[in-house]
Amino acid sequence: MMKNQQSENKQSNSTVARGLFILGGTWAAIFSPIVIIIMAYIIPFGNALSRSYILKLVNTDLGRVFLLLMISLPIWFGLPKILTILNKFKIYPKRGKLLIYALALAWTAHAIFILFVRV
């Protein structure tokens, strides 16, 4: 009985981080191809008018929120994956989960600062 309770606690201790992980993977799968197409084809090969529309969109509040989500959510998805890969190769960093989540939180806070505070 005690073993089941410990495993349940182990699985449910980071629901916020697990939610950000799932949301980050979904966000990256949906929006990354769109952003890659815009950055690889539309901006370099487009005319100056299309570039100015993209820059105007990015300078709005909605554009900044999109950029924040585009920066931070894939980080919340990717960093735990990197920790999993390290564990597969028998590399166990000290306080790995704490390090991963602190790095993701710091990166998100930096993106918030750059996009909203420093303007």
mmCIF file with all atom_site columns, C-alpha atoms in Angstrom:
data_model
loop_
_atom_site.group_PDB
_atom_site.id
_atom_site.type_symbol
_atom_site.label_atom_id
_atom_site.label_alt_id
_atom_site.label_comp_id
_atom_site.label_asym_id
_atom_site.label_entity_id
_atom_site.label_seq_id
_atom_site.pdbx_PDB_ins_code
_atom_site.Cartn_x
_atom_site.Cartn_y
_atom_site.Cartn_z
_atom_site.occupancy
_atom_site.B_iso_or_equiv
_atom_site.pdbx_formal_charge
_atom_site.auth_seq_id
_atom_site.auth_comp_id
_atom_site.auth_asym_id
_atom_site.auth_atom_id
_atom_site.pdbx_PDB_model_num
ATOM 1   C CA . MET A 1 1   ? 0.000  0.000  0.000   1.00 0.00 ? 1   MET A CA 1
ATOM 2   C CA . MET A 1 2   ? 2.769  2.424  0.873   1.00 0.00 ? 2   MET A CA 1
ATOM 3   C CA . LYS A 1 3   ? 4.578  1.805  -2.405  1.00 0.00 ? 3   LYS A CA 1
ATOM 4   C CA . ASN A 1 4   ? 1.491  2.827  -4.425  1.00 0.00 ? 4   ASN A CA 1
ATOM 5   C CA . GLN A 1 5   ? 1.139  6.064  -2.481  1.00 0.00 ? 5   GLN A CA 1
ATOM 6   C CA . GLN A 1 6   ? 4.772  6.953  -3.078  1.00 0.00 ? 6   GLN A CA 1
ATOM 7   C CA . SER A 1 7   ? 4.489  6.340  -6.821  1.00 0.00 ? 7   SER A CA 1
ATOM 8   C CA . GLU A 1 8   ? 1.308  8.403  -7.001  1.00 0.00 ? 8   GLU A CA 1
ATOM 9   C CA . ASN A 1 9   ? 3.031  11.282 -5.203  1.00 0.00 ? 9   ASN A CA 1
ATOM 10  C CA . LYS A 1 10  ? 6.039  10.981 -7.456  1.00 0.00 ? 10  LYS A CA 1
ATOM 11  C CA . GLN A 1 11  ? 3.872  11.285 -10.570 1.00 0.00 ? 11  GLN A CA 1
ATOM 12  C CA . SER A 1 12  ? 1.675  14.151 -9.421  1.00 0.00 ? 12  SER A CA 1
ATOM 13  C CA . ASN A 1 13  ? 4.269  16.438 -7.832  1.00 0.00 ? 13  ASN A CA 1
ATOM 14  C CA . SER A 1 14  ? 4.810  18.653 -10.889 1.00 0.00 ? 14  SER A CA 1
ATOM 15  C CA . THR A 1 15  ? 1.484  19.121 -12.628 1.00 0.00 ? 15  THR A CA 1
ATOM 16  C CA . VAL A 1 16  ? 2.300  22.690 -13.666 1.00 0.00 ? 16  VAL A CA 1
ATOM 17  C CA . ALA A 1 17  ? 5.605  21.627 -15.202 1.00 0.00 ? 17  ALA A CA 1
ATOM 18  C CA . ARG A 1 18  ? 3.933  18.662 -16.886 1.00 0.00 ? 18  ARG A CA 1
ATOM 19  C CA . GLY A 1 19  ? 1.251  20.971 -18.293 1.00 0.00 ? 19  GLY A CA 1
ATOM 20  C CA . LEU A 1 20  ? 3.865  23.382 -19.632 1.00 0.00 ? 20  LEU A CA 1
ATOM 21  C CA . PHE A 1 21  ? 5.712  20.409 -21.138 1.00 0.00 ? 21  PHE A CA 1
ATOM 22  C CA . ILE A 1 22  ? 2.594  19.194 -22.961 1.00 0.00 ? 22  ILE A CA 1
ATOM 23  C CA . LEU A 1 23  ? 1.565  22.703 -24.009 1.00 0.00 ? 23  LEU A CA 1
ATOM 24  C CA . GLY A 1 24  ? 5.088  23.440 -25.233 1.00 0.00 ? 24  GLY A CA 1
ATOM 25  C CA . GLY A 1 25  ? 5.173  20.326 -27.402 1.00 0.00 ? 25  GLY A CA 1
ATOM 26  C CA . THR A 1 26  ? 1.787  21.074 -28.892 1.00 0.00 ? 26  THR A CA 1
ATOM 27  C CA . TRP A 1 27  ? 2.687  24.722 -29.501 1.00 0.00 ? 27  TRP A CA 1
ATOM 28  C CA . ALA A 1 28  ? 5.967  23.793 -31.159 1.00 0.00 ? 28  ALA A CA 1
ATOM 29  C CA . ALA A 1 29  ? 4.291  21.225 -33.392 1.00 0.00 ? 29  ALA A CA 1
ATOM 30  C CA . ILE A 1 30  ? 1.629  23.663 -34.570 1.00 0.00 ? 30  ILE A CA 1
ATOM 31  C CA . PHE A 1 31  ? 3.405  27.016 -34.824 1.00 0.00 ? 31  PHE A CA 1
ATOM 32  C CA . SER A 1 32  ? 7.081  26.226 -35.455 1.00 0.00 ? 32  SER A CA 1
ATOM 33  C CA . PRO A 1 33  ? 6.552  25.263 -39.110 1.00 0.00 ? 33  PRO A CA 1
ATOM 34  C CA . ILE A 1 34  ? 4.650  28.499 -39.701 1.00 0.00 ? 34  ILE A CA 1
ATOM 35  C CA . VAL A 1 35  ? 7.378  30.640 -38.147 1.00 0.00 ? 35  VAL A CA 1
ATOM 36  C CA . ILE A 1 36  ? 10.093 28.741 -40.030 1.00 0.00 ? 36  ILE A CA 1
ATOM 37  C CA . ILE A 1 37  ? 8.302  29.340 -43.341 1.00 0.00 ? 37  ILE A CA 1
ATOM 38  C CA . ILE A 1 38  ? 7.905  33.030 -42.542 1.00 0.00 ? 38  ILE A CA 1
ATOM 39  C CA . MET A 1 39  ? 11.545 33.418 -41.513 1.00 0.00 ? 39  MET A CA 1
ATOM 40  C CA . ALA A 1 40  ? 13.003 31.294 -44.309 1.00 0.00 ? 40  ALA A CA 1
ATOM 41  C CA . TYR A 1 41  ? 10.902 32.309 -47.294 1.00 0.00 ? 41  TYR A CA 1
ATOM 42  C CA . ILE A 1 42  ? 8.634  35.288 -46.760 1.00 0.00 ? 42  ILE A CA 1
ATOM 43  C CA . ILE A 1 43  ? 11.062 37.663 -45.044 1.00 0.00 ? 43  ILE A CA 1
ATOM 44  C CA . PRO A 1 44  ? 14.128 37.080 -47.286 1.00 0.00 ? 44  PRO A CA 1
ATOM 45  C CA . PHE A 1 45  ? 12.272 36.750 -50.587 1.00 0.00 ? 45  PHE A CA 1
ATOM 46  C CA . GLY A 1 46  ? 9.316  39.004 -49.898 1.00 0.00 ? 46  GLY A CA 1
ATOM 47  C CA . ASN A 1 47  ? 9.029  42.598 -50.851 1.00 0.00 ? 47  ASN A CA 1
ATOM 48  C CA . ALA A 1 48  ? 9.591  45.444 -48.435 1.00 0.00 ? 48  ALA A CA 1
ATOM 49  C CA . LEU A 1 49  ? 5.858  45.803 -47.873 1.00 0.00 ? 49  LEU A CA 1
ATOM 50  C CA . SER A 1 50  ? 5.497  42.274 -46.492 1.00 0.00 ? 50  SER A CA 1
ATOM 51  C CA . ARG A 1 51  ? 8.489  42.851 -44.185 1.00 0.00 ? 51  ARG A CA 1
ATOM 52  C CA . SER A 1 52  ? 6.975  46.042 -42.840 1.00 0.00 ? 52  SER A CA 1
ATOM 53  C CA . TYR A 1 53  ? 3.656  44.281 -42.126 1.00 0.00 ? 53  TYR A CA 1
ATOM 54  C CA . ILE A 1 54  ? 5.467  41.543 -40.204 1.00 0.00 ? 54  ILE A CA 1
ATOM 55  C CA . LEU A 1 55  ? 7.428  44.106 -38.183 1.00 0.00 ? 55  LEU A CA 1
ATOM 56  C CA . LYS A 1 56  ? 4.253  46.074 -37.440 1.00 0.00 ? 56  LYS A CA 1
ATOM 57  C CA . LEU A 1 57  ? 2.561  42.869 -36.254 1.00 0.00 ? 57  LEU A CA 1
ATOM 58  C CA . VAL A 1 58  ? 5.473  41.988 -33.989 1.00 0.00 ? 58  VAL A CA 1
ATOM 59  C CA . ASN A 1 59  ? 5.393  45.436 -32.392 1.00 0.00 ? 59  ASN A CA 1
ATOM 60  C CA . THR A 1 60  ? 1.794  45.001 -31.211 1.00 0.00 ? 60  THR A CA 1
ATOM 61  C CA . ASP A 1 61  ? 0.897  43.504 -27.839 1.00 0.00 ? 61  ASP A CA 1
ATOM 62  C CA . LEU A 1 62  ? -0.586 40.420 -29.493 1.00 0.00 ? 62  LEU A CA 1
ATOM 63  C CA . GLY A 1 63  ? 2.595  39.963 -31.519 1.00 0.00 ? 63  GLY A CA 1
ATOM 64  C CA . ARG A 1 64  ? 4.732  40.205 -28.391 1.00 0.00 ? 64  ARG A CA 1
ATOM 65  C CA . VAL A 1 65  ? 2.575  37.623 -26.620 1.00 0.00 ? 65  VAL A CA 1
ATOM 66  C CA . PHE A 1 66  ? 2.943  35.333 -29.631 1.00 0.00 ? 66  PHE A CA 1
ATOM 67  C CA . LEU A 1 67  ? 6.723  35.803 -29.560 1.00 0.00 ? 67  LEU A CA 1
ATOM 68  C CA . LEU A 1 68  ? 6.784  35.095 -25.824 1.00 0.00 ? 68  LEU A CA 1
ATOM 69  C CA . LEU A 1 69  ? 4.863  31.873 -26.325 1.00 0.00 ? 69  LEU A CA 1
ATOM 70  C CA . MET A 1 70  ? 7.017  30.991 -29.339 1.00 0.00 ? 70  MET A CA 1
ATOM 71  C CA . ILE A 1 71  ? 10.165 31.412 -27.262 1.00 0.00 ? 71  ILE A CA 1
ATOM 72  C CA . SER A 1 72  ? 9.189  30.017 -23.879 1.00 0.00 ? 72  SER A CA 1
ATOM 73  C CA . LEU A 1 73  ? 6.835  27.098 -24.520 1.00 0.00 ? 73  LEU A CA 1
ATOM 74  C CA . PRO A 1 74  ? 9.215  25.058 -26.719 1.00 0.00 ? 74  PRO A CA 1
ATOM 75  C CA . ILE A 1 75  ? 11.864 25.592 -24.023 1.00 0.00 ? 75  ILE A CA 1
ATOM 76  C CA . TRP A 1 76  ? 9.561  24.049 -21.425 1.00 0.00 ? 76  TRP A CA 1
ATOM 77  C CA . PHE A 1 77  ? 9.153  21.117 -23.809 1.00 0.00 ? 77  PHE A CA 1
ATOM 78  C CA . GLY A 1 78  ? 12.755 20.725 -24.917 1.00 0.00 ? 78  GLY A CA 1
ATOM 79  C CA . LEU A 1 79  ? 14.721 20.971 -21.689 1.00 0.00 ? 79  LEU A CA 1
ATOM 80  C CA . PRO A 1 80  ? 13.089 17.933 -20.004 1.00 0.00 ? 80  PRO A CA 1
ATOM 81  C CA . LYS A 1 81  ? 13.706 16.026 -23.233 1.00 0.00 ? 81  LYS A CA 1
ATOM 82  C CA . ILE A 1 82  ? 17.394 16.931 -23.011 1.00 0.00 ? 82  ILE A CA 1
ATOM 83  C CA . LEU A 1 83  ? 17.457 15.659 -19.418 1.00 0.00 ? 83  LEU A CA 1
ATOM 84  C CA . THR A 1 84  ? 15.850 12.406 -20.569 1.00 0.00 ? 84  THR A CA 1
ATOM 85  C CA . ILE A 1 85  ? 18.488 11.998 -23.282 1.00 0.00 ? 85  ILE A CA 1
ATOM 86  C CA . LEU A 1 86  ? 21.260 12.626 -20.753 1.00 0.00 ? 86  LEU A CA 1
ATOM 87  C CA . ASN A 1 87  ? 19.751 9.983  -18.471 1.00 0.00 ? 87  ASN A CA 1
ATOM 88  C CA . LYS A 1 88  ? 19.647 7.483  -21.345 1.00 0.00 ? 88  LYS A CA 1
ATOM 89  C CA . PHE A 1 89  ? 23.414 7.938  -21.740 1.00 0.00 ? 89  PHE A CA 1
ATOM 90  C CA . LYS A 1 90  ? 23.836 7.397  -17.992 1.00 0.00 ? 90  LYS A CA 1
ATOM 91  C CA . ILE A 1 91  ? 24.633 11.051 -17.320 1.00 0.00 ? 91  ILE A CA 1
ATOM 92  C CA . TYR A 1 92  ? 22.833 12.144 -14.185 1.00 0.00 ? 92  TYR A CA 1
ATOM 93  C CA . PRO A 1 93  ? 23.327 15.831 -13.381 1.00 0.00 ? 93  PRO A CA 1
ATOM 94  C CA . LYS A 1 94  ? 22.994 16.769 -9.732  1.00 0.00 ? 94  LYS A CA 1
ATOM 95  C CA . ARG A 1 95  ? 19.544 18.201 -9.137  1.00 0.00 ? 95  ARG A CA 1
ATOM 96  C CA . GLY A 1 96  ? 18.729 17.686 -12.801 1.00 0.00 ? 96  GLY A CA 1
ATOM 97  C CA . LYS A 1 97  ? 15.019 18.471 -12.619 1.00 0.00 ? 97  LYS A CA 1
ATOM 98  C CA . LEU A 1 98  ? 15.617 21.549 -10.510 1.00 0.00 ? 98  LEU A CA 1
ATOM 99  C CA . LEU A 1 99  ? 18.278 22.718 -12.937 1.00 0.00 ? 99  LEU A CA 1
ATOM 100 C CA . ILE A 1 100 ? 16.032 22.131 -15.962 1.00 0.00 ? 100 ILE A CA 1
ATOM 101 C CA . TYR A 1 101 ? 13.016 23.900 -14.498 1.00 0.00 ? 101 TYR A CA 1
ATOM 102 C CA . ALA A 1 102 ? 15.110 26.790 -13.143 1.00 0.00 ? 102 ALA A CA 1
ATOM 103 C CA . LEU A 1 103 ? 16.722 27.247 -16.552 1.00 0.00 ? 103 LEU A CA 1
ATOM 104 C CA . ALA A 1 104 ? 13.343 27.194 -18.312 1.00 0.00 ? 104 ALA A CA 1
ATOM 105 C CA . LEU A 1 105 ? 11.929 29.676 -15.794 1.00 0.00 ? 105 LEU A CA 1
ATOM 106 C CA . ALA A 1 106 ? 14.951 31.973 -16.164 1.00 0.00 ? 106 ALA A CA 1
ATOM 107 C CA . TRP A 1 107 ? 14.719 31.840 -19.948 1.00 0.00 ? 107 TRP A CA 1
ATOM 108 C CA . THR A 1 108 ? 11.010 32.660 -19.802 1.00 0.00 ? 108 THR A CA 1
ATOM 109 C CA . ALA A 1 109 ? 11.636 35.541 -17.399 1.00 0.00 ? 109 ALA A CA 1
ATOM 110 C CA . HIS A 1 110 ? 14.350 36.870 -19.709 1.00 0.00 ? 110 HIS A CA 1
ATOM 111 C CA . ALA A 1 111 ? 11.969 36.722 -22.679 1.00 0.00 ? 111 ALA A CA 1
ATOM 112 C CA . ILE A 1 112 ? 9.329  38.593 -20.665 1.00 0.00 ? 112 ILE A CA 1
ATOM 113 C CA . PHE A 1 113 ? 11.899 41.236 -19.755 1.00 0.00 ? 113 PHE A CA 1
ATOM 114 C CA . ILE A 1 114 ? 13.110 41.687 -23.327 1.00 0.00 ? 114 ILE A CA 1
ATOM 115 C CA . LEU A 1 115 ? 9.642  41.746 -24.901 1.00 0.00 ? 115 LEU A CA 1
ATOM 116 C CA . PHE A 1 116 ? 7.610  43.714 -22.354 1.00 0.00 ? 116 PHE A CA 1
ATOM 117 C CA . VAL A 1 117 ? 9.778  45.539 -19.837 1.00 0.00 ? 117 VAL A CA 1
ATOM 118 C CA . ARG A 1 118 ? 12.672 46.828 -21.916 1.00 0.00 ? 118 ARG A CA 1
ATOM 119 C CA . VAL A 1 119 ? 10.422 48.336 -24.579 1.00 0.00 ? 119 VAL A CA 1
#
